[in-house]
PDB file of C-alpha atoms in Angstrom:
ATOM      1  CA  MET A  19       6.646 -18.736  12.113  1.00  0.00           C
ATOM      2  CA  PRO A  20       8.072 -19.203   8.572  1.00  0.00           C
ATOM      3  CA  ALA A  21      11.160 -17.308   7.496  1.00  0.00           C
ATOM      4  CA  PRO A  22      10.355 -13.902   5.973  1.00  0.00           C
ATOM      5  CA  VAL A  23      10.798 -13.385   2.234  1.00  0.00           C
ATOM      6  CA  ILE A  24      12.022  -9.842   2.997  1.00  0.00           C
ATOM      7  CA  SER A  25      14.009  -9.000   6.127  1.00  0.00           C
ATOM      8  CA  VAL A  26      15.460  -5.559   6.890  1.00  0.00           C
ATOM      9  CA  ARG A  27      17.414  -4.565   9.981  1.00  0.00           C
ATOM     10  CA  SER A  28      18.586  -1.055  10.977  1.00  0.00           C
ATOM     11  CA  LEU A  29      18.615   0.266   7.391  1.00  0.00           C
ATOM     12  CA  ALA A  30      20.034   3.780   6.951  1.00  0.00           C
ATOM     13  CA  LYS A  31      20.674   5.955   3.891  1.00  0.00           C
ATOM     14  CA  ARG A  32      22.064   9.492   3.660  1.00  0.00           C
ATOM     15  CA  TYR A  33      22.187  11.899   0.718  1.00  0.00           C
ATOM     16  CA  ARG A  34      24.982  14.331   1.606  1.00  0.00           C
ATOM     17  CA  LYS A  35      23.587  16.272   4.580  1.00  0.00           C
ATOM     18  CA  THR A  36      20.105  14.737   4.384  1.00  0.00           C
ATOM     19  CA  LEU A  37      19.402  11.580   6.375  1.00  0.00           C
ATOM     20  CA  ALA A  38      16.640  10.067   4.206  1.00  0.00           C
ATOM     21  CA  VAL A  39      16.414   6.759   6.094  1.00  0.00           C
ATOM     22  CA  ALA A  40      17.567   6.672   9.706  1.00  0.00           C
ATOM     23  CA  ASP A  41      16.496   3.307  11.125  1.00  0.00           C
ATOM     24  CA  VAL A  42      14.160   0.896   9.310  1.00  0.00           C
ATOM     25  CA  SER A  43      13.532  -2.667  10.437  1.00  0.00           C
ATOM     26  CA  LEU A  44      10.760  -4.925   9.101  1.00  0.00           C
ATOM     27  CA  ASP A  45       9.854  -8.429   7.944  1.00  0.00           C
ATOM     28  CA  VAL A  46       7.542  -9.387   5.075  1.00  0.00           C
ATOM     29  CA  TYR A  47       6.124 -12.912   4.803  1.00  0.00           C
ATOM     30  CA  GLU A  48       5.200 -14.975   1.772  1.00  0.00           C
ATOM     31  CA  GLY A  49       1.771 -14.307   0.267  1.00  0.00           C
ATOM     32  CA  GLU A  50       0.961 -11.101   2.153  1.00  0.00           C
ATOM     33  CA  ILE A  51       0.343  -7.529   1.058  1.00  0.00           C
ATOM     34  CA  PHE A  52       2.698  -5.447   3.178  1.00  0.00           C
ATOM     35  CA  GLY A  53       2.436  -1.666   3.228  1.00  0.00           C
ATOM     36  CA  LEU A  54       5.116   0.878   4.089  1.00  0.00           C
ATOM     37  CA  ILE A  55       3.040   3.918   5.021  1.00  0.00           C
ATOM     38  CA  GLY A  56       3.748   7.494   5.939  1.00  0.00           C
ATOM     39  CA  PRO A  57       3.711  11.033   4.527  1.00  0.00           C
ATOM     40  CA  ASN A  58       5.632  12.161   1.462  1.00  0.00           C
ATOM     41  CA  GLY A  59       9.261  12.611   2.477  1.00  0.00           C
ATOM     42  CA  ALA A  60       9.195   9.963   5.206  1.00  0.00           C
ATOM     43  CA  GLY A  61      11.781   7.826   3.373  1.00  0.00           C
ATOM     44  CA  LYS A  62       9.459   5.184   1.926  1.00  0.00           C
ATOM     45  CA  THR A  63      10.729   5.252  -1.658  1.00  0.00           C
ATOM     46  CA  THR A  64      14.395   5.298  -0.607  1.00  0.00           C
ATOM     47  CA  THR A  65      13.761   2.322   1.674  1.00  0.00           C
ATOM     48  CA  MET A  66      12.053   0.404  -1.135  1.00  0.00           C
ATOM     49  CA  GLU A  67      14.846   1.199  -3.603  1.00  0.00           C
ATOM     50  CA  CYS A  68      17.461  -0.073  -1.136  1.00  0.00           C
ATOM     51  CA  ILE A  69      15.512  -3.303  -0.655  1.00  0.00           C
ATOM     52  CA  GLU A  70      15.216  -3.740  -4.432  1.00  0.00           C
ATOM     53  CA  GLY A  71      18.967  -3.272  -4.814  1.00  0.00           C
ATOM     54  CA  LEU A  72      18.672   0.003  -6.748  1.00  0.00           C
ATOM     55  CA  ARG A  73      20.406   2.052  -4.027  1.00  0.00           C
ATOM     56  CA  ARG A  74      23.266   1.161  -1.727  1.00  0.00           C
ATOM     57  CA  PRO A  75      22.435   1.813   1.931  1.00  0.00           C
ATOM     58  CA  ASP A  76      24.976   3.308   4.292  1.00  0.00           C
ATOM     59  CA  ALA A  77      24.155   0.898   7.116  1.00  0.00           C
ATOM     60  CA  GLY A  78      21.975  -2.087   7.941  1.00  0.00           C
ATOM     61  CA  THR A  79      21.331  -5.558   6.549  1.00  0.00           C
ATOM     62  CA  MET A  80      18.758  -6.791   4.026  1.00  0.00           C
ATOM     63  CA  SER A  81      17.613 -10.102   2.604  1.00  0.00           C
ATOM     64  CA  VAL A  82      15.079 -10.660  -0.204  1.00  0.00           C
ATOM     65  CA  LEU A  83      14.153 -14.242  -1.079  1.00  0.00           C
ATOM     66  CA  GLY A  84      17.309 -15.314   0.727  1.00  0.00           C
ATOM     67  CA  LEU A  85      19.486 -13.040  -1.456  1.00  0.00           C
ATOM     68  CA  ASP A  86      21.506  -9.939  -0.631  1.00  0.00           C
ATOM     69  CA  PRO A  87      20.170  -7.113  -2.847  1.00  0.00           C
ATOM     70  CA  ARG A  88      23.688  -5.695  -3.237  1.00  0.00           C
ATOM     71  CA  ARG A  89      25.746  -8.831  -3.869  1.00  0.00           C
ATOM     72  CA  ASP A  90      23.058 -10.818  -5.675  1.00  0.00           C
ATOM     73  CA  ALA A  91      21.445  -8.009  -7.701  1.00  0.00           C
ATOM     74  CA  ARG A  92      21.346  -9.890 -11.017  1.00  0.00           C
ATOM     75  CA  ARG A  93      19.787 -13.046  -9.571  1.00  0.00           C
ATOM     76  CA  LEU A  94      17.324 -10.992  -7.559  1.00  0.00           C
ATOM     77  CA  ARG A  95      16.087  -9.025 -10.595  1.00  0.00           C
ATOM     78  CA  GLU A  96      14.944 -12.298 -12.152  1.00  0.00           C
ATOM     79  CA  ARG A  97      12.693 -12.998  -9.162  1.00  0.00           C
ATOM     80  CA  ILE A  98      11.173  -9.613  -8.303  1.00  0.00           C
ATOM     81  CA  GLY A  99       8.948  -7.167 -10.164  1.00  0.00           C
ATOM     82  CA  VAL A 100       9.163  -3.401  -9.707  1.00  0.00           C
ATOM     83  CA  GLN A 101       6.814  -0.480 -10.445  1.00  0.00           C
ATOM     84  CA  HIS A 102       8.390   2.915  -9.812  1.00  0.00           C
ATOM     85  CA  GLN A 103       6.525   6.007  -8.631  1.00  0.00           C
ATOM     86  CA  GLU A 104       7.913   8.218 -11.410  1.00  0.00           C
ATOM     87  CA  ALA A 105       7.833   5.618 -14.190  1.00  0.00           C
ATOM     88  CA  GLN A 106       7.373   6.811 -17.775  1.00  0.00           C
ATOM     89  CA  LEU A 107       7.589   5.339 -21.269  1.00  0.00           C
ATOM     90  CA  GLN A 108       8.107   6.788 -24.717  1.00  0.00           C
ATOM     91  CA  LYS A 109       4.973   8.617 -25.838  1.00  0.00           C
ATOM     92  CA  ARG A 110       4.620   6.641 -29.066  1.00  0.00           C
ATOM     93  CA  ILE A 111       5.436   3.157 -27.833  1.00  0.00           C
ATOM     94  CA  LYS A 112       2.443   0.851 -28.089  1.00  0.00           C
ATOM     95  CA  VAL A 113       1.165  -1.155 -25.153  1.00  0.00           C
ATOM     96  CA  GLY A 114       1.953  -4.469 -26.836  1.00  0.00           C
ATOM     97  CA  GLU A 115       5.424  -3.267 -27.840  1.00  0.00           C
ATOM     98  CA  ALA A 116       6.234  -2.244 -24.272  1.00  0.00           C
ATOM     99  CA  VAL A 117       5.193  -5.631 -22.898  1.00  0.00           C
ATOM    100  CA  GLU A 118       7.208  -7.466 -25.568  1.00  0.00           C
ATOM    101  CA  LEU A 119      10.250  -5.284 -24.864  1.00  0.00           C
ATOM    102  CA  TRP A 120      10.102  -6.036 -21.130  1.00  0.00           C
ATOM    103  CA  ALA A 121       9.554  -9.750 -21.828  1.00  0.00           C
ATOM    104  CA  SER A 122      12.745  -9.819 -23.924  1.00  0.00           C
ATOM    105  CA  LEU A 123      14.782  -8.867 -20.846  1.00  0.00           C
ATOM    106  CA  TYR A 124      14.021 -12.116 -19.031  1.00  0.00           C
ATOM    107  CA  ASP A 125      14.495 -15.833 -19.430  1.00  0.00           C
ATOM    108  CA  ARG A 126      11.709 -16.981 -21.757  1.00  0.00           C
ATOM    109  CA  ALA A 127      10.955 -19.895 -19.435  1.00  0.00           C
ATOM    110  CA  ARG A 128       9.725 -17.397 -16.830  1.00  0.00           C
ATOM    111  CA  VAL A 129       7.798 -15.012 -19.085  1.00  0.00           C
ATOM    112  CA  ALA A 130       4.009 -14.982 -18.853  1.00  0.00           C
ATOM    113  CA  ASP A 131       1.709 -15.088 -21.875  1.00  0.00           C
ATOM    114  CA  ALA A 132       1.527 -11.407 -22.865  1.00  0.00           C
ATOM    115  CA  ASP A 133      -1.978 -11.550 -24.333  1.00  0.00           C
ATOM    116  CA  ALA A 134      -3.337 -13.362 -21.270  1.00  0.00           C
ATOM    117  CA  LEU A 135      -1.656 -10.817 -18.961  1.00  0.00           C
ATOM    118  CA  LEU A 136      -3.108  -7.852 -20.858  1.00  0.00           C
ATOM    119  CA  GLU A 137      -6.531  -9.488 -20.804  1.00  0.00           C
ATOM    120  CA  ARG A 138      -6.252 -10.080 -17.064  1.00  0.00           C
ATOM    121  CA  LEU A 139      -5.356  -6.413 -16.489  1.00  0.00           C
ATOM    122  CA  GLY A 140      -8.095  -5.057 -18.744  1.00  0.00           C
ATOM    123  CA  LEU A 141      -5.669  -3.834 -21.425  1.00  0.00           C
ATOM    124  CA  ALA A 142      -6.333  -6.289 -24.269  1.00  0.00           C
ATOM    125  CA  ALA A 143      -8.273  -3.666 -26.234  1.00  0.00           C
ATOM    126  CA  LYS A 144      -5.368  -1.228 -25.836  1.00  0.00           C
ATOM    127  CA  ARG A 145      -2.660  -3.507 -27.214  1.00  0.00           C
ATOM    128  CA  ASP A 146      -2.099  -1.268 -30.264  1.00  0.00           C
ATOM    129  CA  ALA A 147      -2.657   2.050 -28.447  1.00  0.00           C
ATOM    130  CA  TRP A 148       0.179   4.498 -27.887  1.00  0.00           C
ATOM    131  CA  PHE A 149       1.268   5.055 -24.310  1.00  0.00           C
ATOM    132  CA  MET A 150       0.463   8.776 -24.543  1.00  0.00           C
ATOM    133  CA  THR A 151      -3.223   8.042 -25.290  1.00  0.00           C
ATOM    134  CA  LEU A 152      -3.789   5.971 -22.110  1.00  0.00           C
ATOM    135  CA  SER A 153      -5.644   7.301 -19.087  1.00  0.00           C
ATOM    136  CA  GLY A 154      -3.879   7.510 -15.727  1.00  0.00           C
ATOM    137  CA  GLY A 155      -5.439   4.264 -14.556  1.00  0.00           C
ATOM    138  CA  GLN A 156      -4.542   2.483 -17.815  1.00  0.00           C
ATOM    139  CA  LYS A 157      -0.925   3.635 -17.530  1.00  0.00           C
ATOM    140  CA  GLN A 158      -0.718   2.265 -14.000  1.00  0.00           C
ATOM    141  CA  ARG A 159      -2.176  -1.059 -15.158  1.00  0.00           C
ATOM    142  CA  LEU A 160       0.453  -1.185 -17.902  1.00  0.00           C
ATOM    143  CA  PHE A 161       3.227  -0.606 -15.344  1.00  0.00           C
ATOM    144  CA  ILE A 162       1.774  -3.469 -13.302  1.00  0.00           C
ATOM    145  CA  ALA A 163       1.866  -5.639 -16.441  1.00  0.00           C
ATOM    146  CA  LEU A 164       5.543  -4.781 -16.955  1.00  0.00           C
ATOM    147  CA  ALA A 165       6.287  -5.638 -13.326  1.00  0.00           C
ATOM    148  CA  LEU A 166       4.519  -8.998 -13.668  1.00  0.00           C
ATOM    149  CA  ILE A 167       5.603 -10.109 -17.160  1.00  0.00           C
ATOM    150  CA  HIS A 168       8.296 -12.456 -15.797  1.00  0.00           C
ATOM    151  CA  GLN A 169       6.011 -13.876 -13.065  1.00  0.00           C
ATOM    152  CA  PRO A 170       8.006 -12.606 -10.058  1.00  0.00           C
ATOM    153  CA  GLU A 171       7.762 -14.061  -6.582  1.00  0.00           C
ATOM    154  CA  VAL A 172       7.694 -10.589  -5.004  1.00  0.00           C
ATOM    155  CA  VAL A 173       6.400  -7.375  -6.592  1.00  0.00           C
ATOM    156  CA  PHE A 174       7.219  -3.844  -5.368  1.00  0.00           C
ATOM    157  CA  LEU A 175       4.621  -1.116  -5.987  1.00  0.00           C
ATOM    158  CA  ASP A 176       5.580   2.482  -5.140  1.00  0.00           C
ATOM    159  CA  GLU A 177       2.692   4.945  -4.572  1.00  0.00           C
ATOM    160  CA  LEU A 178       0.713   3.048  -7.198  1.00  0.00           C
ATOM    161  CA  THR A 179      -2.539   5.040  -7.099  1.00  0.00           C
ATOM    162  CA  THR A 180      -1.303   8.580  -6.436  1.00  0.00           C
ATOM    163  CA  GLY A 181      -3.160  11.021  -8.681  1.00  0.00           C
ATOM    164  CA  LEU A 182      -5.852   8.567  -9.768  1.00  0.00           C
ATOM    165  CA  ASP A 183      -9.567   9.251  -9.431  1.00  0.00           C
ATOM    166  CA  PRO A 184     -11.514   7.117  -6.892  1.00  0.00           C
ATOM    167  CA  GLN A 185     -12.895   4.732  -9.530  1.00  0.00           C
ATOM    168  CA  ALA A 186      -9.464   4.043 -11.052  1.00  0.00           C
ATOM    169  CA  ARG A 187      -7.949   3.703  -7.571  1.00  0.00           C
ATOM    170  CA  ARG A 188     -10.451   1.020  -6.570  1.00  0.00           C
ATOM    171  CA  ALA A 189      -9.860  -0.832  -9.829  1.00  0.00           C
ATOM    172  CA  ILE A 190      -6.120  -0.905  -9.065  1.00  0.00           C
ATOM    173  CA  TRP A 191      -6.856  -2.174  -5.548  1.00  0.00           C
ATOM    174  CA  GLY A 192      -8.722  -5.088  -7.102  1.00  0.00           C
ATOM    175  CA  LEU A 193      -5.723  -5.883  -9.307  1.00  0.00           C
ATOM    176  CA  VAL A 194      -3.364  -5.850  -6.310  1.00  0.00           C
ATOM    177  CA  ARG A 195      -5.619  -8.289  -4.451  1.00  0.00           C
ATOM    178  CA  ASP A 196      -5.643 -10.499  -7.552  1.00  0.00           C
ATOM    179  CA  ILE A 197      -1.826 -10.454  -7.662  1.00  0.00           C
ATOM    180  CA  ARG A 198      -1.690 -11.679  -4.061  1.00  0.00           C
ATOM    181  CA  ALA A 199      -4.407 -14.289  -4.705  1.00  0.00           C
ATOM    182  CA  ARG A 200      -2.175 -15.794  -7.404  1.00  0.00           C
ATOM    183  CA  GLY A 201       0.605 -16.351  -4.867  1.00  0.00           C
ATOM    184  CA  THR A 202       2.787 -13.270  -5.341  1.00  0.00           C
ATOM    185  CA  THR A 203       3.973 -11.364  -2.288  1.00  0.00           C
ATOM    186  CA  VAL A 204       3.242  -7.630  -2.565  1.00  0.00           C
ATOM    187  CA  PHE A 205       5.329  -4.876  -0.948  1.00  0.00           C
ATOM    188  CA  LEU A 206       3.845  -1.422  -1.494  1.00  0.00           C
ATOM    189  CA  THR A 207       4.330   2.138  -0.319  1.00  0.00           C
ATOM    190  CA  THR A 208       1.491   4.614   0.115  1.00  0.00           C
ATOM    191  CA  HIS A 209       0.664   7.835   1.933  1.00  0.00           C
ATOM    192  CA  LEU A 210      -3.070   7.060   1.588  1.00  0.00           C
ATOM    193  CA  MET A 211      -4.294   5.606   4.863  1.00  0.00           C
ATOM    194  CA  GLU A 212      -7.563   4.310   3.376  1.00  0.00           C
ATOM    195  CA  GLU A 213      -5.566   2.437   0.743  1.00  0.00           C
ATOM    196  CA  ALA A 214      -3.383   0.805   3.389  1.00  0.00           C
ATOM    197  CA  GLU A 215      -6.391  -0.103   5.518  1.00  0.00           C
ATOM    198  CA  ARG A 216      -8.289  -1.616   2.594  1.00  0.00           C
ATOM    199  CA  LEU A 217      -5.394  -3.510   1.013  1.00  0.00           C
ATOM    200  CA  CYS A 218      -2.679  -4.432   3.480  1.00  0.00           C
ATOM    201  CA  ASP A 219      -2.425  -7.490   5.694  1.00  0.00           C
ATOM    202  CA  ARG A 220       0.243  -5.680   7.724  1.00  0.00           C
ATOM    203  CA  VAL A 221       1.806  -2.222   7.647  1.00  0.00           C
ATOM    204  CA  ALA A 222       4.899  -0.441   8.917  1.00  0.00           C
ATOM    205  CA  ILE A 223       4.426   3.229   9.785  1.00  0.00           C
ATOM    206  CA  MET A 224       7.366   5.464   8.829  1.00  0.00           C
ATOM    207  CA  GLU A 225       8.129   8.912  10.203  1.00  0.00           C
ATOM    208  CA  HIS A 226      11.333  10.890   9.601  1.00  0.00           C
ATOM    209  CA  GLY A 227      13.079   7.872   8.106  1.00  0.00           C
ATOM    210  CA  ARG A 228      12.233   5.459  10.915  1.00  0.00           C
ATOM    211  CA  THR A 229       9.769   2.619  11.328  1.00  0.00           C
ATOM    212  CA  ILE A 230       7.838   3.546  14.447  1.00  0.00           C
ATOM    213  CA  GLU A 231       5.194   0.788  14.513  1.00  0.00           C
ATOM    214  CA  VAL A 232       4.413  -2.477  12.683  1.00  0.00           C
ATOM    215  CA  GLY A 233       1.278  -4.641  12.717  1.00  0.00           C
ATOM    216  CA  THR A 234      -2.051  -5.345  11.071  1.00  0.00           C
ATOM    217  CA  PRO A 235      -4.290  -2.296  10.629  1.00  0.00           C
ATOM    218  CA  ALA A 236      -6.748  -3.756  13.151  1.00  0.00           C
ATOM    219  CA  GLU A 237      -3.975  -4.429  15.697  1.00  0.00           C
ATOM    220  CA  LEU A 238      -2.628  -0.896  15.434  1.00  0.00           C
ATOM    221  CA  VAL A 239      -6.070   0.666  15.811  1.00  0.00           C
ATOM    222  CA  ALA A 240      -6.875  -1.538  18.819  1.00  0.00           C
ATOM    223  CA  ARG A 241      -3.485  -0.818  20.417  1.00  0.00           C
ATOM    224  CA  HIS A 242      -3.382   2.948  19.990  1.00  0.00           C
ATOM    225  CA  CYS A 243      -6.960   4.160  19.386  1.00  0.00           C
ATOM    226  CA  PRO A 244      -9.364   1.755  21.126  1.00  0.00           C
ATOM    227  CA  GLU A 245     -12.092   4.341  21.793  1.00  0.00           C
ATOM    228  CA  ARG A 246     -15.327   4.243  19.770  1.00  0.00           C
ATOM    229  CA  ARG A 247     -17.965   6.942  19.605  1.00  0.00           C
ATOM    230  CA  VAL A 248     -21.745   6.675  19.185  1.00  0.00           C
ATOM    231  CA  VAL A 249     -23.762   9.779  18.294  1.00  0.00           C
ATOM    232  CA  TYR A 250     -27.555   9.679  18.197  1.00  0.00           C
ATOM    233  CA  SER A 251     -30.411  12.164  18.377  1.00  0.00           C
ATOM    234  CA  THR A 252     -33.841  12.006  20.020  1.00  0.00           C
ATOM    235  CA  GLY A 253     -36.885  14.249  20.189  1.00  0.00           C
ATOM    236  CA  ASP A 254     -38.943  16.105  17.596  1.00  0.00           C
ATOM    237  CA  ASP A 255     -37.775  18.350  14.755  1.00  0.00           C
ATOM    238  CA  GLY A 256     -38.192  21.457  16.869  1.00  0.00           C
ATOM    239  CA  ALA A 257     -36.520  20.004  19.942  1.00  0.00           C
ATOM    240  CA  GLU A 258     -33.970  17.495  18.697  1.00  0.00           C
ATOM    241  CA  GLU A 259     -31.411  16.486  21.313  1.00  0.00           C
ATOM    242  CA  VAL A 260     -28.003  15.064  20.376  1.00  0.00           C
ATOM    243  CA  HIS A 261     -26.336  12.444  22.590  1.00  0.00           C
ATOM    244  CA  GLU A 262     -22.702  11.380  22.389  1.00  0.00           C
ATOM    245  CA  LEU A 263     -21.253   8.323  24.116  1.00  0.00           C
ATOM    246  CA  ARG A 264     -17.656   7.113  24.127  1.00  0.00           C
ATOM    247  CA  GLY A 265     -16.325   3.714  25.076  1.00  0.00           C
ATOM    248  CA  GLU A 266     -13.964   0.867  24.250  1.00  0.00           C
ATOM    249  CA  GLY A 267     -14.272  -2.789  23.299  1.00  0.00           C
ATOM    250  CA  ASP A 268     -16.018  -4.793  20.598  1.00  0.00           C
ATOM    251  CA  ASP A 269     -19.288  -4.837  22.574  1.00  0.00           C
ATOM    252  CA  PHE A 270     -19.537  -1.101  23.171  1.00  0.00           C
ATOM    253  CA  VAL A 271     -21.837  -0.270  20.234  1.00  0.00           C
ATOM    254  CA  THR A 272     -24.030  -3.311  20.936  1.00  0.00           C
ATOM    255  CA  ASP A 273     -24.345  -2.277  24.583  1.00  0.00           C
ATOM    256  CA  VAL A 274     -25.458   1.220  23.549  1.00  0.00           C
ATOM    257  CA  ILE A 275     -28.085  -0.166  21.177  1.00  0.00           C
ATOM    258  CA  ASN A 276     -29.378  -2.541  23.862  1.00  0.00           C
ATOM    259  CA  ARG A 277     -29.576   0.303  26.380  1.00  0.00           C
ATOM    260  CA  ILE A 278     -31.551   2.491  23.951  1.00  0.00           C
ATOM    261  CA  ALA A 279     -33.949  -0.372  23.213  1.00  0.00           C
ATOM    262  CA  ARG A 280     -34.356  -1.176  26.910  1.00  0.00           C
ATOM    263  CA  ASP A 281     -35.220   2.453  27.696  1.00  0.00           C
ATOM    264  CA  GLY A 282     -37.709   2.586  24.842  1.00  0.00           C
ATOM    265  CA  THR A 283     -36.045   5.702  23.431  1.00  0.00           C
ATOM    266  CA  ARG A 284     -37.202   6.876  19.998  1.00  0.00           C
ATOM    267  CA  VAL A 285     -34.051   7.544  17.975  1.00  0.00           C
ATOM    268  CA  ARG A 286     -34.131   9.867  14.950  1.00  0.00           C
ATOM    269  CA  ARG A 287     -30.511   9.529  13.816  1.00  0.00           C
ATOM    270  CA  PHE A 288     -27.751   7.115  14.818  1.00  0.00           C
ATOM    271  CA  ARG A 289     -24.136   6.777  13.717  1.00  0.00           C
ATOM    272  CA  THR A 290     -20.952   5.154  14.953  1.00  0.00           C
ATOM    273  CA  GLU A 291     -17.462   6.613  14.566  1.00  0.00           C
ATOM    274  CA  MET A 292     -14.661   4.049  14.532  1.00  0.00           C
ATOM    275  CA  PRO A 293     -10.950   4.952  14.678  1.00  0.00           C
ATOM    276  CA  THR A 294      -8.820   4.417  11.566  1.00  0.00           C
ATOM    277  CA  LEU A 295      -5.162   4.122  10.614  1.00  0.00           C
ATOM    278  CA  GLU A 296      -5.105   7.861  10.096  1.00  0.00           C
ATOM    279  CA  ASP A 297      -6.105   8.293  13.744  1.00  0.00           C
ATOM    280  CA  VAL A 298      -3.255   5.965  14.713  1.00  0.00           C
ATOM    281  CA  PHE A 299      -0.786   7.968  12.650  1.00  0.00           C
ATOM    282  CA  LEU A 300      -1.998  11.227  14.183  1.00  0.00           C
ATOM    283  CA  LYS A 301      -1.621   9.850  17.689  1.00  0.00           C
ATOM    284  CA  LEU A 302       1.856   8.420  17.082  1.00  0.00           C
ATOM    285  CA  THR A 303       3.284  11.430  15.249  1.00  0.00           C
ATOM    286  CA  GLY A 304       1.219  14.393  16.446  1.00  0.00           C
ATOM    287  CA  HIS A 305       0.296  15.497  12.922  1.00  0.00           C
ATOM    288  CA  GLY A 306      -1.877  14.407  10.026  1.00  0.00           C
ATOM    289  CA  ILE A 307      -0.639  12.275   7.127  1.00  0.00           C
ATOM    290  CA  ARG A 308      -0.808  15.141   4.613  1.00  0.00           C
ATOM    291  CA  ASP A 309       1.172  17.679   6.666  1.00  0.00           C
TER     292      ASP A 309
END
């Protein structure tokens, strides 16, 4: 197993009487999309800001690209990109001006071609547009551009698609996959379970400031919610009968289909219900993600 590019052990952070992060431990490996998932208030953003070096934790150890985020903050900033959940820009700054401003903060040898980056993110036509005229999805793409302008090795994305419509959200997902395909490691936070399931190679589930489970989405579903459900109906319109079967294993649905075919049953409707990350979260915490 290669050494992780991010390693966190027993991280804790308190704000006066509030314990925002109680005990977080995780590893992130090169070239993966890693998701820190959980409800709003679970401590995800505070954890990310500690890892980035923006906040000083009260306890625990951290390493990012072999650097200590506290002692090596300046060197680390040159190698990571950050998109903040509450990011904003001046209303009348133009897209091109914002990218050029961010580029000026870094060593020119590392800076990407601004025009090529805007083209890649679908913002070339908006180069001379004011920030205040951009749609929500366009603003998020601009923040991604700012996080990538110096070609970082690791990029941090905090609740990137919150508030976006489904079409814009899926467009952003495509951009995140493209970032990873180009060799950048992605660390993101989200409270959207579908987003985590669609995007992430591995996830860490957070609850009340603690990491309570880590693994691939498929591993977590198989470990905690292995049961599948098949629902089908038979009979005529006036006498339709609904059947429900539950079982486990990859062959369960196939076995049900084979049994129906063997019995010669005429099926009117058929659907399968597979467990998801949201089911895992519900089982582990006892409440839904949006509570």
